[in-house]
PDB file of C-alpha atoms in Angstrom:
ATOM      1  CA  MET W   1      25.338-215.235  66.931  1.00 57.00           C
ATOM      2  CA  LEU W   2      28.894-216.434  67.516  1.00 54.00           C
ATOM      3  CA  GLN W   3      31.107-214.165  69.168  1.00 59.00           C
ATOM      4  CA  MET W   4      35.030-214.178  68.704  1.00 55.00           C
ATOM      5  CA  HIS W   5      35.539-215.789  72.066  1.00 57.00           C
ATOM      6  CA  ASP W   6      33.545-218.746  71.087  1.00 60.00           C
ATOM      7  CA  PHE W   7      36.405-219.435  68.605  1.00 59.00           C
ATOM      8  CA  GLU W   8      39.384-218.638  71.027  1.00 62.00           C
ATOM      9  CA  ALA W   9      38.779-221.955  72.784  1.00 63.00           C
ATOM     10  CA  HIS W  10      39.378-223.796  69.436  1.00 64.00           C
ATOM     11  CA  PHE W  11      42.592-221.982  68.326  1.00 66.00           C
ATOM     12  CA  HIS W  12      45.235-224.300  67.547  1.00 76.00           C
ATOM     13  CA  PRO W  13      48.353-223.168  65.642  1.00 79.00           C
ATOM     14  CA  GLY W  14      48.505-224.436  62.037  1.00 85.00           C
ATOM     15  CA  ARG W  15      45.059-225.774  61.967  1.00 88.00           C
ATOM     16  CA  THR W  16      42.880-225.576  58.768  1.00 91.00           C
ATOM     17  CA  TRP W  17      39.173-224.367  58.697  1.00 88.00           C
ATOM     18  CA  PHE W  18      36.224-224.829  56.541  1.00 91.00           C
ATOM     19  CA  PHE W  19      33.786-221.883  56.759  1.00 87.00           C
ATOM     20  CA  THR W  20      30.461-221.474  55.043  1.00 92.00           C
ATOM     21  CA  LEU W  21      29.107-217.825  55.328  1.00 89.00           C
ATOM     22  CA  ASN W  22      25.380-217.328  54.360  1.00 90.00           C
ATOM     23  CA  LEU W  23      23.698-213.887  53.743  1.00 88.00           C
ATOM     24  CA  ALA W  24      20.503-213.501  55.776  1.00 90.00           C
ATOM     25  CA  GLN W  25      18.493-212.663  52.691  1.00 89.00           C
ATOM     26  CA  ARG W  26      18.856-216.117  50.713  1.00 86.00           C
ATOM     27  CA  ASP W  27      17.487-215.039  47.595  1.00 88.00           C
ATOM     28  CA  SER W  28      20.004-212.242  47.142  1.00 88.00           C
ATOM     29  CA  THR W  29      22.685-212.592  44.434  1.00 90.00           C
ATOM     30  CA  HIS W  30      24.725-209.725  46.364  1.00 87.00           C
ATOM     31  CA  LEU W  31      28.041-211.808  46.791  1.00 88.00           C
ATOM     32  CA  THR W  32      28.396-212.483  42.954  1.00 90.00           C
ATOM     33  CA  ARG W  33      27.535-208.986  41.985  1.00 91.00           C
ATOM     34  CA  HIS W  34      30.044-207.662  44.179  1.00 91.00           C
ATOM     35  CA  ALA W  35      32.568-210.368  43.754  1.00 91.00           C
ATOM     36  CA  ALA W  36      35.607-208.476  42.873  1.00 93.00           C
ATOM     37  CA  LEU W  37      35.065-206.281  45.992  1.00 93.00           C
ATOM     38  CA  LEU W  38      34.807-209.258  48.145  1.00 89.00           C
ATOM     39  CA  ALA W  39      37.842-210.812  46.813  1.00 90.00           C
ATOM     40  CA  ASP W  40      39.677-207.623  47.315  1.00 93.00           C
ATOM     41  CA  SER W  41      38.586-206.956  50.867  1.00 91.00           C
ATOM     42  CA  SER W  42      39.431-210.610  51.753  1.00 89.00           C
ATOM     43  CA  ARG W  43      43.140-209.940  50.523  1.00 89.00           C
ATOM     44  CA  ASP W  44      43.206-206.856  52.400  1.00 93.00           C
ATOM     45  CA  VAL W  45      41.967-208.793  55.585  1.00 90.00           C
ATOM     46  CA  GLU W  46      44.602-211.572  55.087  1.00 89.00           C
ATOM     47  CA  GLY W  47      47.368-209.029  54.867  1.00 90.00           C
ATOM     48  CA  LEU W  48      46.442-207.713  58.350  1.00 91.00           C
ATOM     49  CA  TYR W  49      45.667-211.049  60.185  1.00 87.00           C
ATOM     50  CA  PRO W  50      47.957-214.077  60.284  1.00 84.00           C
ATOM     51  CA  PHE W  51      46.029-216.590  58.351  1.00 88.00           C
ATOM     52  CA  HIS W  52      46.249-218.178  54.798  1.00 90.00           C
ATOM     53  CA  THR W  53      43.441-218.651  52.273  1.00 92.00           C
ATOM     54  CA  ILE W  54      43.466-222.100  50.661  1.00 94.00           C
ATOM     55  CA  ALA W  55      40.514-221.818  48.450  1.00 95.00           C
ATOM     56  CA  ALA W  56      37.233-219.797  48.461  1.00 93.00           C
ATOM     57  CA  VAL W  57      33.992-220.266  46.377  1.00 93.00           C
ATOM     58  CA  ILE W  58      31.708-217.306  45.990  1.00 92.00           C
ATOM     59  CA  LEU W  59      28.089-218.091  45.370  1.00 91.00           C
ATOM     60  CA  PRO W  60      25.138-215.744  44.884  1.00 92.00           C
ATOM     61  CA  ASP W  61      23.871-215.916  48.446  1.00 90.00           C
ATOM     62  CA  HIS W  62      26.637-217.601  50.179  1.00 92.00           C
ATOM     63  CA  MET W  63      30.484-218.572  50.203  1.00 92.00           C
ATOM     64  CA  HIS W  64      32.757-221.239  51.225  1.00 95.00           C
ATOM     65  CA  ALA W  65      36.238-220.586  52.396  1.00 93.00           C
ATOM     66  CA  ILE W  66      39.150-222.885  53.753  1.00 95.00           C
ATOM     67  CA  TRP W  67      41.841-221.045  55.845  1.00 91.00           C
ATOM     68  CA  THR W  68      44.816-222.102  57.618  1.00 92.00           C
ATOM     69  CA  LEU W  69      46.221-220.437  60.772  1.00 85.00           C
ATOM     70  CA  PRO W  70      49.868-219.788  61.445  1.00 85.00           C
ATOM     71  CA  ASP W  71      52.180-222.032  63.123  1.00 82.00           C
TER      72      ASP W  71
END
């Protein structure tokens, strides 16, 4: 499992990142069943931390996101 310090070495202001997040249970539909809650939570986190969501796609068992770090 990746730890936060694994990402710190790659921190560059203004850089854009593409993430894929997978559920451990690949046959789950948990993300789409709770998509509104996930979207609300994502906006809350973006309000607390300095990054910008360019795009996000929520699928039943995984999601993709493009985030840009602040300058």
